[in-house]
Amino acid sequence: MTSQGLRASPEGIRAAKTALTDKTWSQHKLATALGITRQPVSKFFAGESVSRSCFVQICQQLGLSWQKVAGLPEDVAFEATPKVQFKHADLDTLVREVRQKRQDKIQDQCSTLQMLDIAQTVQLMEIYTDINVLEKITSLQWREISDLLKDFKSESNFNQLTGYKRQRKLPGLEAVSRHSKLMLLGKPASGKTTFLQYLAIECNKGEFQPNRIATFIKVKEFAEDAKSDNQFNLLNYISEEFLSCGVEKESTKILLTEGKLLILLDGLDEIPAEKVDKLTIQIRRFTQTFYKNQFVISCRIAAQKYRFQGFTEVEVADFDQEQVEVFAKNWFVAVALNSREDGEAIGNLFINQLHLPENQHIRELAVTPILLHWICLVFQVKDGFSLSPAKLYEQVLNILLFRWDEMRGIKRDRVGCNLNLLNKKKLLCQLAAITFEREDYFFEKETLLQMIADSLDTLEGIYLEANQLQLDWEAVLKVIEVQEGLLVQRAQGIYSFSHLTLQKYFTARKIVEISQSGKNLISHMTEKRWQEVFILTVSMLSNSDEMLKKMKQKIDLLVASDERLQYFLTWLHQKSSSVSTNYKAAAVRAFYLVCVEQSSCDRPCTFIYTSGYDLEYALVGNIAFDPHLALDEFLFSTVACINELDFAFEHSLNDALDRAHAFAIAFDEAIDLVVDPKLKQVLQKLKKQLPPINSNLENFRDWWQYKGKMWGEQLRNILIKYRNIGYYWQFSEQQKELLRQYYDVNKLLVDCLNSAAYVTPRVRQEIEETLLLAIADIEKVRNSYY
């Protein structure tokens, strides 16, 4: 097997000698760098014939065009291997033989995962979850902030900064099948490496690209194994890799030339800056020379300098709900080492708790695989999501800022202004506090750079050269974007925090840093977007007494000047005090407040937009099954059904039938619970006045239209007389809005009370005892302390 040789022209020899001198190399050193003997190098410089492959390697090592050195036209193609005509059957046989020889090596490289804080390795196929990709790179799209805000505010939970709501997602495997050269971009820890390992395993089994041989290369290891810049040679690296599996170099070249390799280059962003240029040149040359092969290169999304001609770029999408559930169910079997039955049961419990409203902040983080893994780990250790949000976020930060790279032995380049970990966190706190206060969830790059500049001036130990200022600001932004992924580019020149919940966390940290009383927060109490910031702040304060007392004071003043609402709160206190129960008085007041709200509307909607007894649950848990309160709950439900029936008969007969049945059930349940014989007697008598519902709904409707209002008045009078409930409160729309705010901020106060790292027993007792009381009653309680 010989090939036609090439010889350098006189001009080519002169250019080669000049390049050799510029590099301060000898011919012997050049031969050593190429891994060949000195003889072909001597022949090259003597103008003698040298094999084509050796000739081209020498020219590439010197940074010269082999065509120019040989005096040939630039468009002459290079054949990297001897011109051997392989029959199709022979080539297929070679592929099968080499795949068989490589099988164990690929299994060793790619079949297991080392996961954060897990001692044992995990089988990839037991935990792997299919990824989706976006065909349009989010950061390259031309969109305005107003466009991003539309998507953001239209999200049902108003808490996702996705930036790609309208983009079509494509299964990762399909994207690889479509494109022979693919650049897989993604945020830190988004599953890029795991996907490439999965491709290698599937190819190794013959399930994916069965006519190719998988070659998995960690770019970081390739760069480390190249002891000098002159040894950046992918052909040699792959040849040596195959040789270790018993595959001759000549066979490797044949396979490369014929395009029979699936070459997976993982972690392009993980190499030191000083090796970037050499590496990118080598990858460009290699992919252009051996263009028939299939290539997939993974890189972090923000490292846009790594771009290669002919490569299609796609972006790894965040996990959706289905992917989160698949991953979690697999995790509790494969990683937690539970039995399949027990693991799936724990996984289902995890998923159910994850979707509770109070765990919205956890759901937002769970879209990133590494964070989802850590959340599963916390759930497994603590038997639930009992970790405080502040501690959760602190661990998330540590994972993204250094632990993920530390576990994999990756050392990132430091920025010019020598920003350490503590100052990096302070910088992020400053950026978050400024933007969140302004209600800026997305910000222009120039605005962000200016904020970085202003913030760096306030940090200790940061020294900037005047002529390097702009470069340093850019470097800081790039580090936070590329290395940690805490700031991400949502469109061309538009940034946001990677998660809204982290923006809130950094904001809370800044508030605590400024003041240990959290007093700057109080003015935002009625704004829903600040609620999580309040809870995070009290969880980080060493003593929350002052902040909680200021919150309580502002809440009481919210309704202090409204006489009707004060009268209502007085009744609420009297009614709750008359009920014999072991629950906290504040919880009983919360229970009756919601009951009144649900029965006071003249149509089937509420003026306190709650999910039920939220405040009551926050205080003591569910008290709806207390026998002393169940009767009143059913009576309130009956009154609510009366209001809804009036509305339903005007609009839909079918809907009215459902409402009528609900009304009958609630009324029957209430009568069954009555203990007072006089009340039971009058209610039974009132029930006899009702015509049958099932026999003829139209007759029931006619009766209801003529006598329903009078019947309802009789019921209300009975409830007022015997149970002190059923009043027409007749709140104005303004009062309803005020009462809604009052309920929400009281719920926030209780959440803060429950989340506080420390609050004195006396302050806790005073807040709980005066919750939902009129001003006069609050004064009575406080006077009793002195």
PDB file of N, CA, C and O in Angstrom, residues 79-103:
ATOM      1  N   GLU A  79      -5.924  13.641   0.216  1.00  0.00           N
ATOM      2  CA  GLU A  79      -6.407  12.328   0.597  1.00  0.00           C
ATOM      3  C   GLU A  79      -5.516  11.840   1.723  1.00  0.00           C
ATOM      4  O   GLU A  79      -4.330  11.606   1.550  1.00  0.00           O
ATOM      5  N   ALA A  80      -6.101  11.709   2.903  1.00  0.00           N
ATOM      6  CA  ALA A  80      -5.301  11.453   4.094  1.00  0.00           C
ATOM      7  C   ALA A  80      -4.755  10.049   4.141  1.00  0.00           C
ATOM      8  O   ALA A  80      -3.871   9.753   4.901  1.00  0.00           O
ATOM      9  N   THR A  81      -5.286   9.160   3.344  1.00  0.00           N
ATOM     10  CA  THR A  81      -4.847   7.770   3.404  1.00  0.00           C
ATOM     11  C   THR A  81      -4.499   7.279   2.013  1.00  0.00           C
ATOM     12  O   THR A  81      -4.844   7.902   1.017  1.00  0.00           O
ATOM     13  N   PRO A  82      -3.829   6.183   1.943  1.00  0.00           N
ATOM     14  CA  PRO A  82      -3.469   5.640   0.621  1.00  0.00           C
ATOM     15  C   PRO A  82      -4.697   5.411  -0.235  1.00  0.00           C
ATOM     16  O   PRO A  82      -5.777   5.142   0.272  1.00  0.00           O
ATOM     17  N   LYS A  83      -4.476   5.508  -1.542  1.00  0.00           N
ATOM     18  CA  LYS A  83      -5.578   5.309  -2.476  1.00  0.00           C
ATOM     19  C   LYS A  83      -5.849   3.828  -2.635  1.00  0.00           C
ATOM     20  O   LYS A  83      -5.469   3.200  -3.608  1.00  0.00           O
ATOM     21  N   VAL A  84      -6.501   3.289  -1.655  1.00  0.00           N
ATOM     22  CA  VAL A  84      -6.846   1.875  -1.689  1.00  0.00           C
ATOM     23  C   VAL A  84      -8.318   1.767  -1.989  1.00  0.00           C
ATOM     24  O   VAL A  84      -9.146   2.361  -1.308  1.00  0.00           O
ATOM     25  N   GLN A  85      -8.685   1.054  -2.999  1.00  0.00           N
ATOM     26  CA  GLN A  85     -10.078   0.897  -3.374  1.00  0.00           C
ATOM     27  C   GLN A  85     -10.693  -0.225  -2.529  1.00  0.00           C
ATOM     28  O   GLN A  85     -10.383  -1.395  -2.714  1.00  0.00           O
ATOM     29  N   PHE A  86     -11.515   0.189  -1.562  1.00  0.00           N
ATOM     30  CA  PHE A  86     -12.166  -0.779  -0.702  1.00  0.00           C
ATOM     31  C   PHE A  86     -13.513  -1.159  -1.278  1.00  0.00           C
ATOM     32  O   PHE A  86     -14.288  -0.293  -1.673  1.00  0.00           O
ATOM     33  N   LYS A  87     -13.766  -2.432  -1.340  1.00  0.00           N
ATOM     34  CA  LYS A  87     -15.094  -2.873  -1.689  1.00  0.00           C
ATOM     35  C   LYS A  87     -16.035  -2.583  -0.539  1.00  0.00           C
ATOM     36  O   LYS A  87     -15.621  -2.576   0.622  1.00  0.00           O
ATOM     37  N   HIS A  88     -17.285  -2.355  -0.841  1.00  0.00           N
ATOM     38  CA  HIS A  88     -18.268  -2.023   0.176  1.00  0.00           C
ATOM     39  C   HIS A  88     -18.335  -3.095   1.267  1.00  0.00           C
ATOM     40  O   HIS A  88     -18.364  -2.800   2.460  1.00  0.00           O
ATOM     41  N   ALA A  89     -18.328  -4.339   0.858  1.00  0.00           N
ATOM     42  CA  ALA A  89     -18.406  -5.439   1.827  1.00  0.00           C
ATOM     43  C   ALA A  89     -17.190  -5.445   2.728  1.00  0.00           C
ATOM     44  O   ALA A  89     -17.292  -5.682   3.935  1.00  0.00           O
ATOM     45  N   ASP A  90     -16.017  -5.164   2.157  1.00  0.00           N
ATOM     46  CA  ASP A  90     -14.791  -5.148   2.954  1.00  0.00           C
ATOM     47  C   ASP A  90     -14.836  -4.030   3.988  1.00  0.00           C
ATOM     48  O   ASP A  90     -14.391  -4.198   5.133  1.00  0.00           O
ATOM     49  N   LEU A  91     -15.352  -2.874   3.597  1.00  0.00           N
ATOM     50  CA  LEU A  91     -15.429  -1.746   4.514  1.00  0.00           C
ATOM     51  C   LEU A  91     -16.403  -2.039   5.652  1.00  0.00           C
ATOM     52  O   LEU A  91     -16.135  -1.734   6.820  1.00  0.00           O
ATOM     53  N   ASP A  92     -17.541  -2.623   5.322  1.00  0.00           N
ATOM     54  CA  ASP A  92     -18.505  -2.996   6.367  1.00  0.00           C
ATOM     55  C   ASP A  92     -17.890  -3.977   7.345  1.00  0.00           C
ATOM     56  O   ASP A  92     -18.116  -3.906   8.561  1.00  0.00           O
ATOM     57  N   THR A  93     -17.118  -4.924   6.824  1.00  0.00           N
ATOM     58  CA  THR A  93     -16.445  -5.900   7.693  1.00  0.00           C
ATOM     59  C   THR A  93     -15.463  -5.195   8.623  1.00  0.00           C
ATOM     60  O   THR A  93     -15.383  -5.503   9.826  1.00  0.00           O
ATOM     61  N   LEU A  94     -14.717  -4.240   8.063  1.00  0.00           N
ATOM     62  CA  LEU A  94     -13.755  -3.492   8.884  1.00  0.00           C
ATOM     63  C   LEU A  94     -14.466  -2.717   9.989  1.00  0.00           C
ATOM     64  O   LEU A  94     -14.007  -2.688  11.138  1.00  0.00           O
ATOM     65  N   VAL A  95     -15.588  -2.074   9.656  1.00  0.00           N
ATOM     66  CA  VAL A  95     -16.367  -1.326  10.660  1.00  0.00           C
ATOM     67  C   VAL A  95     -16.802  -2.256  11.789  1.00  0.00           C
ATOM     68  O   VAL A  95     -16.663  -1.928  12.979  1.00  0.00           O
ATOM     69  N   ARG A  96     -17.317  -3.424  11.437  1.00  0.00           N
ATOM     70  CA  ARG A  96     -17.778  -4.368  12.471  1.00  0.00           C
ATOM     71  C   ARG A  96     -16.618  -4.836  13.342  1.00  0.00           C
ATOM     72  O   ARG A  96     -16.743  -4.915  14.569  1.00  0.00           O
ATOM     73  N   GLU A  97     -15.494  -5.109  12.706  1.00  0.00           N
ATOM     74  CA  GLU A  97     -14.339  -5.589  13.474  1.00  0.00           C
ATOM     75  C   GLU A  97     -13.825  -4.521  14.430  1.00  0.00           C
ATOM     76  O   GLU A  97     -13.524  -4.812  15.596  1.00  0.00           O
ATOM     77  N   VAL A  98     -13.729  -3.288  13.941  1.00  0.00           N
ATOM     78  CA  VAL A  98     -13.205  -2.210  14.787  1.00  0.00           C
ATOM     79  C   VAL A  98     -14.192  -1.868  15.902  1.00  0.00           C
ATOM     80  O   VAL A  98     -13.791  -1.637  17.040  1.00  0.00           O
ATOM     81  N   ARG A  99     -15.490  -1.862  15.581  1.00  0.00           N
ATOM     82  CA  ARG A  99     -16.473  -1.594  16.632  1.00  0.00           C
ATOM     83  C   ARG A  99     -16.368  -2.651  17.740  1.00  0.00           C
ATOM     84  O   ARG A  99     -16.457  -2.337  18.925  1.00  0.00           O
ATOM     85  N   GLN A 100     -16.173  -3.885  17.344  1.00  0.00           N
ATOM     86  CA  GLN A 100     -16.034  -4.967  18.321  1.00  0.00           C
ATOM     87  C   GLN A 100     -14.800  -4.737  19.202  1.00  0.00           C
ATOM     88  O   GLN A 100     -14.854  -4.917  20.427  1.00  0.00           O
ATOM     89  N   LYS A 101     -13.713  -4.326  18.585  1.00  0.00           N
ATOM     90  CA  LYS A 101     -12.488  -4.071  19.348  1.00  0.00           C
ATOM     91  C   LYS A 101     -12.632  -2.858  20.263  1.00  0.00           C
ATOM     92  O   LYS A 101     -12.015  -2.787  21.331  1.00  0.00           O
ATOM     93  N   ARG A 102     -13.453  -1.886  19.832  1.00  0.00           N
ATOM     94  CA  ARG A 102     -13.619  -0.635  20.599  1.00  0.00           C
ATOM     95  C   ARG A 102     -14.717  -0.735  21.652  1.00  0.00           C
ATOM     96  O   ARG A 102     -14.863   0.153  22.486  1.00  0.00           O
ATOM     97  N   GLN A 103     -15.486  -1.797  21.626  1.00  0.00           N
ATOM     98  CA  GLN A 103     -16.694  -1.867  22.447  1.00  0.00           C
ATOM     99  C   GLN A 103     -16.408  -1.699  23.930  1.00  0.00           C
ATOM    100  O   GLN A 103     -17.052  -0.901  24.616  1.00  0.00           O
TER     101      GLN A 103
END
